[in-house]
Tab-separated table of C-alpha atoms and ligand atoms in Angstrom:
chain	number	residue	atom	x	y	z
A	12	UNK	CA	0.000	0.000	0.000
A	13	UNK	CA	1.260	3.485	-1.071
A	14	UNK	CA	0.566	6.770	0.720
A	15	UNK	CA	1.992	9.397	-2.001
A	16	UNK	CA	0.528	12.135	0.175
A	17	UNK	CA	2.277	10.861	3.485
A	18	UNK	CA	3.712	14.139	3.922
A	19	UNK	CA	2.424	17.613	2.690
A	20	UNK	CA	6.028	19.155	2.975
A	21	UNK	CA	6.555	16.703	0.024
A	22	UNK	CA	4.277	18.768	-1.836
A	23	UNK	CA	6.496	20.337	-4.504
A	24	UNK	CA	7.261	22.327	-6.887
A	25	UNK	CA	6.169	21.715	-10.486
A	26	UNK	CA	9.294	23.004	-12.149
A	27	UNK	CA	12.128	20.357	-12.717
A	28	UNK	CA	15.348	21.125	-10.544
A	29	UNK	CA	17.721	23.782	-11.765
A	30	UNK	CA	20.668	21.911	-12.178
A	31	UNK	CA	22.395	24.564	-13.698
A	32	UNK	CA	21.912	27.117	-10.319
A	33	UNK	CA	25.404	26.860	-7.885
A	34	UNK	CA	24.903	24.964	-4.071
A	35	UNK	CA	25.974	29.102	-3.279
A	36	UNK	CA	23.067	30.454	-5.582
A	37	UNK	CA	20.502	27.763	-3.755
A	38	UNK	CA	21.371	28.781	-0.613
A	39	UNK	CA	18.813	31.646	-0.595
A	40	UNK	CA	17.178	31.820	3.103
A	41	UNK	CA	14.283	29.635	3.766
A	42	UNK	CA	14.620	27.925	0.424
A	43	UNK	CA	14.156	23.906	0.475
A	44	UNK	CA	15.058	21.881	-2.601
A	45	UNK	CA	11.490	19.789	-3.554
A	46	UNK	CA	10.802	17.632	-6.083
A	47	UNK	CA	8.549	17.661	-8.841
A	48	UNK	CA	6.177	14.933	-7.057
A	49	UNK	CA	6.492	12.776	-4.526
A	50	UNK	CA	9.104	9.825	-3.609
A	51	UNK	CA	7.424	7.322	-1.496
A	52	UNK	CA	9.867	4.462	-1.592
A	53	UNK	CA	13.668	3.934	-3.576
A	54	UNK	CA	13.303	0.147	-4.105
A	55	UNK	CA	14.815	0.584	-7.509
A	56	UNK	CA	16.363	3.520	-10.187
A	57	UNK	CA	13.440	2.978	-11.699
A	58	UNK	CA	11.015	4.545	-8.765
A	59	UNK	CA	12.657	7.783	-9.956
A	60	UNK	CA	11.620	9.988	-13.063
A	61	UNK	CA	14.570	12.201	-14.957
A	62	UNK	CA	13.507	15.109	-12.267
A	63	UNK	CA	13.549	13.229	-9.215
A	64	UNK	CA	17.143	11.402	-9.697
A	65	UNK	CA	18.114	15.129	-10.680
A	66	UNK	CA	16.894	16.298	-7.615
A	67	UNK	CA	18.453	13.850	-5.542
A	68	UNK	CA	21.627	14.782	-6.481
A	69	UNK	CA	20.724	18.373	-6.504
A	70	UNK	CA	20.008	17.674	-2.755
A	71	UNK	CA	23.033	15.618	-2.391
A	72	UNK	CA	25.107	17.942	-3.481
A	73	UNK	CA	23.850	20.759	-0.882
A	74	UNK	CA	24.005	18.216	1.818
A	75	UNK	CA	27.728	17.774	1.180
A	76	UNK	CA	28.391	21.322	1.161
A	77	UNK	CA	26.641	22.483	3.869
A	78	UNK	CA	26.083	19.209	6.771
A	79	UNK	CA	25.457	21.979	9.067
A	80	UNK	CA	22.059	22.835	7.602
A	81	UNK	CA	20.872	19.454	8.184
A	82	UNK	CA	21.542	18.760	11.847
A	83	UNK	CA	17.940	18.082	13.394
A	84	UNK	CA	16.423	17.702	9.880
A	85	UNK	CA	15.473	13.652	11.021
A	86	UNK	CA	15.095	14.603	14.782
A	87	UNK	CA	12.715	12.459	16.298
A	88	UNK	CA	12.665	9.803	13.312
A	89	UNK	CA	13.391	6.018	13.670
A	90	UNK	CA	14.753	4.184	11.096
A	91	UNK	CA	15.493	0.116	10.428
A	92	UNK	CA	18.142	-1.633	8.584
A	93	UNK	CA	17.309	-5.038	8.360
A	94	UNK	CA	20.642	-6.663	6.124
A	95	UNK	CA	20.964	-10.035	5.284
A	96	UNK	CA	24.276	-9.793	3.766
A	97	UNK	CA	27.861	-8.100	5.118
A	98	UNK	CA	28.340	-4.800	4.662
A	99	UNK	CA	30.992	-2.403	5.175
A	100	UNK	CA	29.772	1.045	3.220
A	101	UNK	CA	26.329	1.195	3.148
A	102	UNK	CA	26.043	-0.344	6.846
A	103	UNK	CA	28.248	2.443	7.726
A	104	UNK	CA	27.013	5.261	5.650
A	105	UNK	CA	23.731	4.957	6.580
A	106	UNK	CA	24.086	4.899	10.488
A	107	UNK	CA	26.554	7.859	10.164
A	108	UNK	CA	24.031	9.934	7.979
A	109	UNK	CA	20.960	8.732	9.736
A	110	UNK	CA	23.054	10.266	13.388
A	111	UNK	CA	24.335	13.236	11.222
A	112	UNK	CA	20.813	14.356	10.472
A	113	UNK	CA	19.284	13.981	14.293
A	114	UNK	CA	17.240	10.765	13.440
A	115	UNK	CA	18.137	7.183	15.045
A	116	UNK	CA	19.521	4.318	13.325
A	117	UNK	CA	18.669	0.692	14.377
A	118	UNK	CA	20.451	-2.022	12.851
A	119	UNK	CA	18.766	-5.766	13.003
A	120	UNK	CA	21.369	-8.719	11.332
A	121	UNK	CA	19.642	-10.951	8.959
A	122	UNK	CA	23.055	-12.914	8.523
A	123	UNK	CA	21.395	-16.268	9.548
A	124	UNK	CA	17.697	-16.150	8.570
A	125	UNK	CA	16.171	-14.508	5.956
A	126	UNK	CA	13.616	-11.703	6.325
A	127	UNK	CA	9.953	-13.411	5.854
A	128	UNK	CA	11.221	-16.802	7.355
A	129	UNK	CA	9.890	-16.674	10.556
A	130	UNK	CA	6.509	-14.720	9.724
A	131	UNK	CA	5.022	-13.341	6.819
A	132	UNK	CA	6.725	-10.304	5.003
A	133	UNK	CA	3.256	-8.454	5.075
A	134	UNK	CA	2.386	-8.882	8.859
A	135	UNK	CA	6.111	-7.792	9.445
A	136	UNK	CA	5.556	-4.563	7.341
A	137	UNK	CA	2.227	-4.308	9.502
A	138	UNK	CA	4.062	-4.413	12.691
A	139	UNK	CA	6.896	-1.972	11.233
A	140	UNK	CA	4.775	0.694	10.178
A	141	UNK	CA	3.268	0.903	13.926
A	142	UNK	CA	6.821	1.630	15.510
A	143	UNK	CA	9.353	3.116	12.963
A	144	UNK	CA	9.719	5.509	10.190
A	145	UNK	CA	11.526	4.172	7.044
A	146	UNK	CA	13.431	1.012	6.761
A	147	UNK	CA	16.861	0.202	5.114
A	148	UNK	CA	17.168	-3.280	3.104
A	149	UNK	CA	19.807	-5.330	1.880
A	150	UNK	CA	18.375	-8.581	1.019
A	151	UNK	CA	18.675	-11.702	-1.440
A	152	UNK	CA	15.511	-11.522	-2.992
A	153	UNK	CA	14.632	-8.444	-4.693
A	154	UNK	CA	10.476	-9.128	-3.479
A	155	UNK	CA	11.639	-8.936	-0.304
A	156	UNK	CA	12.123	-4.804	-0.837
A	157	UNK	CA	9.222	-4.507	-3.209
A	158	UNK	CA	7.058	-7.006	-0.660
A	159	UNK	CA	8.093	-4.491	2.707
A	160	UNK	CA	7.122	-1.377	0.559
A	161	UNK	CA	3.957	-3.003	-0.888
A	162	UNK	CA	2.590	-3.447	2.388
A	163	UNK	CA	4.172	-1.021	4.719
A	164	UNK	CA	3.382	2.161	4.457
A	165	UNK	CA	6.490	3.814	5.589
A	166	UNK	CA	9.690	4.531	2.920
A	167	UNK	CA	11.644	1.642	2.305
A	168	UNK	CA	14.997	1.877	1.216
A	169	UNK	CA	16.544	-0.465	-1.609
A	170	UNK	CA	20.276	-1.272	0.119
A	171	UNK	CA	21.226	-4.050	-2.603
A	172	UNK	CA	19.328	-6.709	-3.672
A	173	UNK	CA	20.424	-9.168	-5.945
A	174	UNK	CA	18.301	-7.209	-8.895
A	175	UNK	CA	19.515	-3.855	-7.666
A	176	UNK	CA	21.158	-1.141	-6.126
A	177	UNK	CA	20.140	2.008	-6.293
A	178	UNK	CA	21.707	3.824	-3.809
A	179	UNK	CA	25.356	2.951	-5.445
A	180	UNK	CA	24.144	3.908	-8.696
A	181	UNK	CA	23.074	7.426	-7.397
A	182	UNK	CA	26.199	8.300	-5.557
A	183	UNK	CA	28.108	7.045	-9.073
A	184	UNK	CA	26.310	9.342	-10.457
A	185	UNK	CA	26.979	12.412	-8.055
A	186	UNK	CA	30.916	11.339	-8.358
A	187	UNK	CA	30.361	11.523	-12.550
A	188	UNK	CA	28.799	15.280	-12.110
A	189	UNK	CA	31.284	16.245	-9.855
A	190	UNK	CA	34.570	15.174	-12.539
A	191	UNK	CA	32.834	16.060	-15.471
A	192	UNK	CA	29.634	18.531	-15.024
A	193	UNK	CA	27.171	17.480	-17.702
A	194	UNK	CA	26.119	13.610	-17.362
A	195	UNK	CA	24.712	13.983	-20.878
A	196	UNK	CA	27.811	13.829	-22.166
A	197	UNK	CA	29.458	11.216	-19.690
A	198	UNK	CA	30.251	8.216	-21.878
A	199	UNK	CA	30.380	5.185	-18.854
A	200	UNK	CA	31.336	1.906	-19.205
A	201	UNK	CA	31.031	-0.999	-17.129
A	202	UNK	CA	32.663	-4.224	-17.715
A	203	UNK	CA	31.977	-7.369	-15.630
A	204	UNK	CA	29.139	-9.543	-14.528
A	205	UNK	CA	25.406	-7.927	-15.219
A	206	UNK	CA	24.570	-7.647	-12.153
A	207	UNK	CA	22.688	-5.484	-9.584
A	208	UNK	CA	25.117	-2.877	-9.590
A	209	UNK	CA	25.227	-3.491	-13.788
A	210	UNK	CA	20.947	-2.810	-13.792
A	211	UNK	CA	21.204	0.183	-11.856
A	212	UNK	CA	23.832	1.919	-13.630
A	213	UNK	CA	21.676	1.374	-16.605
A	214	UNK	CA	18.420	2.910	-15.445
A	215	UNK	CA	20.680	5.407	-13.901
A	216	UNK	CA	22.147	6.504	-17.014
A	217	UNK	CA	19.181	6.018	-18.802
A	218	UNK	CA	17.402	8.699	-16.484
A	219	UNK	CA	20.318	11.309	-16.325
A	220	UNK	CA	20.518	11.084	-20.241
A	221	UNK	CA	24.092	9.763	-20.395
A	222	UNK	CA	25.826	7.024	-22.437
A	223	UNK	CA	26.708	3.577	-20.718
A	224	UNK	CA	28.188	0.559	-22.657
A	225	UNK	CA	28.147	-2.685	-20.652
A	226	UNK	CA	30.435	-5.353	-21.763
A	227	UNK	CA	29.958	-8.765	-20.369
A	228	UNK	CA	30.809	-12.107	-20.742
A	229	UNK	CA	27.869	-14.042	-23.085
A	230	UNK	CA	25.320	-15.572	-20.883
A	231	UNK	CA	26.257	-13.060	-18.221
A	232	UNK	CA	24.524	-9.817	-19.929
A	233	UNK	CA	21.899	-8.005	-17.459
A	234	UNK	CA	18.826	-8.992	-17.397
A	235	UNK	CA	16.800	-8.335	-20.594
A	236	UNK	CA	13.706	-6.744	-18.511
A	237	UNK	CA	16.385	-3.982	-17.236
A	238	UNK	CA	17.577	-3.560	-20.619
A	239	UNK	CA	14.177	-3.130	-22.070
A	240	UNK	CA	13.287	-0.786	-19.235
A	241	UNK	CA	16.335	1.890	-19.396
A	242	UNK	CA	16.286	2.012	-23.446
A	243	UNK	CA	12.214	3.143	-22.393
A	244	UNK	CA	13.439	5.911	-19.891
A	245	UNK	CA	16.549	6.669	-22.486
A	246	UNK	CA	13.947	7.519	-24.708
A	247	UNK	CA	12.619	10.090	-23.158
A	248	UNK	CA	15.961	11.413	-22.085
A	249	UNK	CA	18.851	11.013	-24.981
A	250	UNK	CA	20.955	8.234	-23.305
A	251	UNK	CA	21.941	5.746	-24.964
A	252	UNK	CA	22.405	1.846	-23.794
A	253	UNK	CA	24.271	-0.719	-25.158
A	254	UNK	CA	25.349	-3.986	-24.245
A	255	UNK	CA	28.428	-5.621	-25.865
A	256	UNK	CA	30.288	-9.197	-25.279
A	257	UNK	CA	34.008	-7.417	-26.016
A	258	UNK	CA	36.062	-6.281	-23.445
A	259	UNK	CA	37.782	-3.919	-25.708
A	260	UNK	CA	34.787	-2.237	-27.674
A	261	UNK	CA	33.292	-1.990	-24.538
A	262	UNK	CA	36.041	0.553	-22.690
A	263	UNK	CA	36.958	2.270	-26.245
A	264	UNK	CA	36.492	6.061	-25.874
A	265	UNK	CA	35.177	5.688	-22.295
A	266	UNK	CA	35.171	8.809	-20.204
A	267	UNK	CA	34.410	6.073	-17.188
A	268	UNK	CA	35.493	2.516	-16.348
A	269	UNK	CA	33.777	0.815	-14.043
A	270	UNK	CA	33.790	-3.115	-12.378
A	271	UNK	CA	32.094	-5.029	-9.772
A	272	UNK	CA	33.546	-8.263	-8.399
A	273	UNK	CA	32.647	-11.545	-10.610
A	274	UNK	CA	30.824	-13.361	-7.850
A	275	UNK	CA	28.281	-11.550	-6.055
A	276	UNK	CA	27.631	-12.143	-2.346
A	277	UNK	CA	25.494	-15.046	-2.953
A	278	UNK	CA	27.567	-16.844	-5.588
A	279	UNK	CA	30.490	-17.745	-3.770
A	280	UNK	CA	29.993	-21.170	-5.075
A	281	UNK	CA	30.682	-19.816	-8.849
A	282	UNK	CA	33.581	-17.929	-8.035
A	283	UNK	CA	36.692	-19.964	-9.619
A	284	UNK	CA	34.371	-20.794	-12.827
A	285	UNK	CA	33.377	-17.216	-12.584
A	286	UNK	CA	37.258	-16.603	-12.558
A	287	UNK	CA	37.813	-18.348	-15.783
A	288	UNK	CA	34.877	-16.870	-17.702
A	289	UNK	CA	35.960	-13.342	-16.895
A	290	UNK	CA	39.475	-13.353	-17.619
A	291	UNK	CA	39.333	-11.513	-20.503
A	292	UNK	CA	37.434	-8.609	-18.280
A	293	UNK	CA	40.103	-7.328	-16.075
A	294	UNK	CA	40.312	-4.147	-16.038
A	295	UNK	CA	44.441	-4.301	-16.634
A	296	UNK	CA	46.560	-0.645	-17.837
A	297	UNK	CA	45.927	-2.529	-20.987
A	298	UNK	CA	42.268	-2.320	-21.386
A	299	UNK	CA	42.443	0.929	-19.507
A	300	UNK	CA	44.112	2.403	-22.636
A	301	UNK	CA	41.387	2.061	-24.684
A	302	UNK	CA	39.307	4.376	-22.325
A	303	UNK	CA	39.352	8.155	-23.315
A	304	UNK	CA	41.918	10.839	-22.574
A	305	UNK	CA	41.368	11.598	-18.871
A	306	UNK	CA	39.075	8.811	-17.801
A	307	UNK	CA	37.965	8.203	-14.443
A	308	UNK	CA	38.362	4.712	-12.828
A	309	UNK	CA	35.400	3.229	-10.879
A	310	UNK	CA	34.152	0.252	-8.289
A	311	UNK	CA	31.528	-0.015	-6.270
A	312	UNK	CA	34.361	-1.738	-3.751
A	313	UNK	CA	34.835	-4.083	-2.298
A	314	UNK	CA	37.550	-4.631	-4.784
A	315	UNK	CA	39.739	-7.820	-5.296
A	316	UNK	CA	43.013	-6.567	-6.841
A	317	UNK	CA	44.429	-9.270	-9.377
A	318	UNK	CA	40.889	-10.358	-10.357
A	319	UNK	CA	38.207	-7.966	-11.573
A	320	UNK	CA	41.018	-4.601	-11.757
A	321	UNK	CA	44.819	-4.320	-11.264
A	322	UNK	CA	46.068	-2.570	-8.357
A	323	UNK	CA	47.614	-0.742	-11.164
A	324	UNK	CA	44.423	0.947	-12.867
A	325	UNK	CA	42.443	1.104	-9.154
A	326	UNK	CA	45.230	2.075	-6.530
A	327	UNK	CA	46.153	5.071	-10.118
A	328	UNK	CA	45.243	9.005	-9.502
A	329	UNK	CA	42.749	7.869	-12.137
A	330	UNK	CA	40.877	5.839	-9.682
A	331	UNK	CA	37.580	7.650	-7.876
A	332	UNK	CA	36.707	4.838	-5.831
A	333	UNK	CA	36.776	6.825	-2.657
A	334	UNK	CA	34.893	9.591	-3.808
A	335	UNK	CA	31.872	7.124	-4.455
A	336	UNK	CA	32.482	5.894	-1.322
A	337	UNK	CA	31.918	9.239	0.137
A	338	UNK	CA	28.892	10.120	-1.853
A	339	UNK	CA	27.327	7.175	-0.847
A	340	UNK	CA	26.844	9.225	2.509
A	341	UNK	CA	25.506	12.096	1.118
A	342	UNK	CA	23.523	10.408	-1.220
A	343	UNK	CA	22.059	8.344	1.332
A	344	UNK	CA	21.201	11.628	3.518
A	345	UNK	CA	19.405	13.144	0.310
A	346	UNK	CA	17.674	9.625	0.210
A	347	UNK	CA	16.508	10.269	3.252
A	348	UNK	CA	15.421	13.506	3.533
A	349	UNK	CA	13.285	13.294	0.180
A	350	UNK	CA	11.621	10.318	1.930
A	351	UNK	CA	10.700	11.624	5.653
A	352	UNK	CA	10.081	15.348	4.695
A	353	UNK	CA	13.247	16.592	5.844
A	354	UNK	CA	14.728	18.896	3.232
A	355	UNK	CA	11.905	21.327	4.581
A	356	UNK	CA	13.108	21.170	7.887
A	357	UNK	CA	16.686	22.418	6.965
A	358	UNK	CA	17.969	25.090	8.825
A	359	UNK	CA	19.690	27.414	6.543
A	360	UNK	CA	22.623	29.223	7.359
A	361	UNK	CA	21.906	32.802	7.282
A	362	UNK	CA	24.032	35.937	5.474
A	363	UNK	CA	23.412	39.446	6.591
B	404	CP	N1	29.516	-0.795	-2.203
B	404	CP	C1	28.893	-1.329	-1.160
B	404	CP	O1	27.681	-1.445	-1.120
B	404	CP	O2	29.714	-1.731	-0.156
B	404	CP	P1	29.308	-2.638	1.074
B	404	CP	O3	28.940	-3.994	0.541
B	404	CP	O4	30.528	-2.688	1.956
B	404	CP	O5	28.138	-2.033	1.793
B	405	NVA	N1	27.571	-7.009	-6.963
B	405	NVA	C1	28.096	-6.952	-5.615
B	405	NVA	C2	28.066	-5.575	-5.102
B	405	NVA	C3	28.662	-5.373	-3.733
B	405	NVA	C4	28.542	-3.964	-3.230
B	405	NVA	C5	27.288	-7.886	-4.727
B	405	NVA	O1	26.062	-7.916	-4.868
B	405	NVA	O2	27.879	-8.582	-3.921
């Protein structure tokens, strides 16, 4: 069940973000970046129109510059994360931001049973709604997040799943602005396994109106559905998606190269066949080359050096994997304050 009118401060503005305007020129007194309509959940990229993912990083951005703002903007709110996988990053970046903006974190380990084992995913959502006020996923299943957002009617947050991850995608995409300005003309390519990360890099692209070439392995392309589903949203927004089985035409003229590890968490089993299939995907100086003049380097982390990249290409000034690591936190903050009404309660800093 979906309550798009949760919170009037949601109400927005009907005018798409003005990318274009400085953090210094939004920082007008009283003024809260909105969205065009409202968020109510971030299971996937593809919860987001064009506007909104703008916004998000519009929001980001401002967050990052001025943390100050944002002190008590979650004061009083209670929020969940229920993971069912490890996690270093996310674990981390959203208990840090969740503190940072006066809310409380409370972290539940699904290490050894699965959310929905014990009792139905729908009474759990029932019971969750009663006591907290957005919850923070990281899950096997992918209907575990859509299932908790169906029926609760509180924000639920998409941490990975194995279809998705939407929250990596989104600070990618804040690190891309940040190097190059204008994502329309960001050429990105990801080489690797099509994986979660792989899908939403592809819807992310697809809504920012940049260019993403993934090159996999055959048999180990993303999922047609996600393909089908960014070329729609790339229609509307001049990206362009391709998918490609050679390492080499993949990178060529890249502005961005970007890997995941081979085996997921979940696929530990596959990992030395895994190991053999994508051999000819490392990203090694040599395939690097082939990138453009100036490309950026880019992982999700973690990272296994002498597999997926050489400590050459990722431990190179060329790499950015820190700075995506950051923005995950200030991503995750903008996350959150589109969800629980918070941007309104900022607390600008005022110049006399
Ligand atoms: N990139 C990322 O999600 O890292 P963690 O698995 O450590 O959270
Ligand atoms: N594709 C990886 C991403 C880790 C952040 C996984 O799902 O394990």
């Amino acid at each position: 069940m979906k309550f798009p009118d949760r919170d009037p401060e949601l109400k927005c503005k009907e005018e798409p973000p003005m990318a274009t305007r400085s953090v210094e020129e939004k920082n007008l007194v009283g003024e809260a970046i909105a969205m065009p309509s409202p968020l109510t959940d971030l299971t996937s990229m593809a919860d987001l129109t064009p506007a909104m993912a703008a916004g998000l990083l519009e929001l980001a951005a401002l967050v990052k510059a001025r943390p100050a703002e944002f002190r008590q903007a979650l004061a009083g709110k209670q929020i969940v994360l229920f993971f069912e996988k490890p996690s270093f990053r996310t674990r981390l970046t959203f208990e840090s931001g969740i503190y940072s903006l006066g809310g409380h974190a409370m972290f539940v380990d699904q290490l050894t049973s699965r959310i929905g084992e014990r009792e139905p995913i729908s009474d759990m959502a029932h019971n969750l709604e009663r006591w907290v006020d957005a919850l923070v996923l990281r899950t096997f299943a992918h209907s575990t997040v859509t299932g908790l957002a169906e029926y609760s009617s509180i924000p639920v947050i998409n941490a990975l799943s194995d279809y998705e991850h939407p929250c990596q995608a989104l600070a990618d995409f804040l690190t891309l602005q940040e190097k190059f300005g204008d994502l329309t003309k960001v050429h990105l390519t990801y080489v690797g396994d099509g994986n979660n990360v792989a899908h939403s890099l592809m819807l992310a692209a697809a809504l920012f109106g940049s260019h993403i070439t993934v090159g996999t392995p055959k048999g180990y392309e993303p999922q047609a559905g996600v393909l089908e589903l960014a070329r729609k949203i790339a229609a509307g927004t001049g990206a362009t998606i391709q998918v490609v089985n050679d390492p080499v035409a993949a990178v060529q003229g890249a502005d961005a190269v970007y890997t995941d590890v081979w085996a997921s968490m979940g696929q530990e089993a596959e990992t030395l066949e895994r190991a053999r299939i994508f051999h000819a995907f490392r990203v090694t100086p040599e395939l690097y080359a082939h990138a453009a003049e100036g490309a950026v380097f880019m992982h999700c982390l973690p990272a296994h050096r002498g597999e997926e990249v050489e400590a050459a290409v990722i431990d190179s000034p060329a790499s950015v994997v820190f700075d995506q690591a950051e923005n995950r936190l200030h991503v995750q903050k903008a996350i959150l304050l589109q969800l629980l009404g918070g941007a309104a309660r900022r607390q600008p800093a005022r110049s006399f």
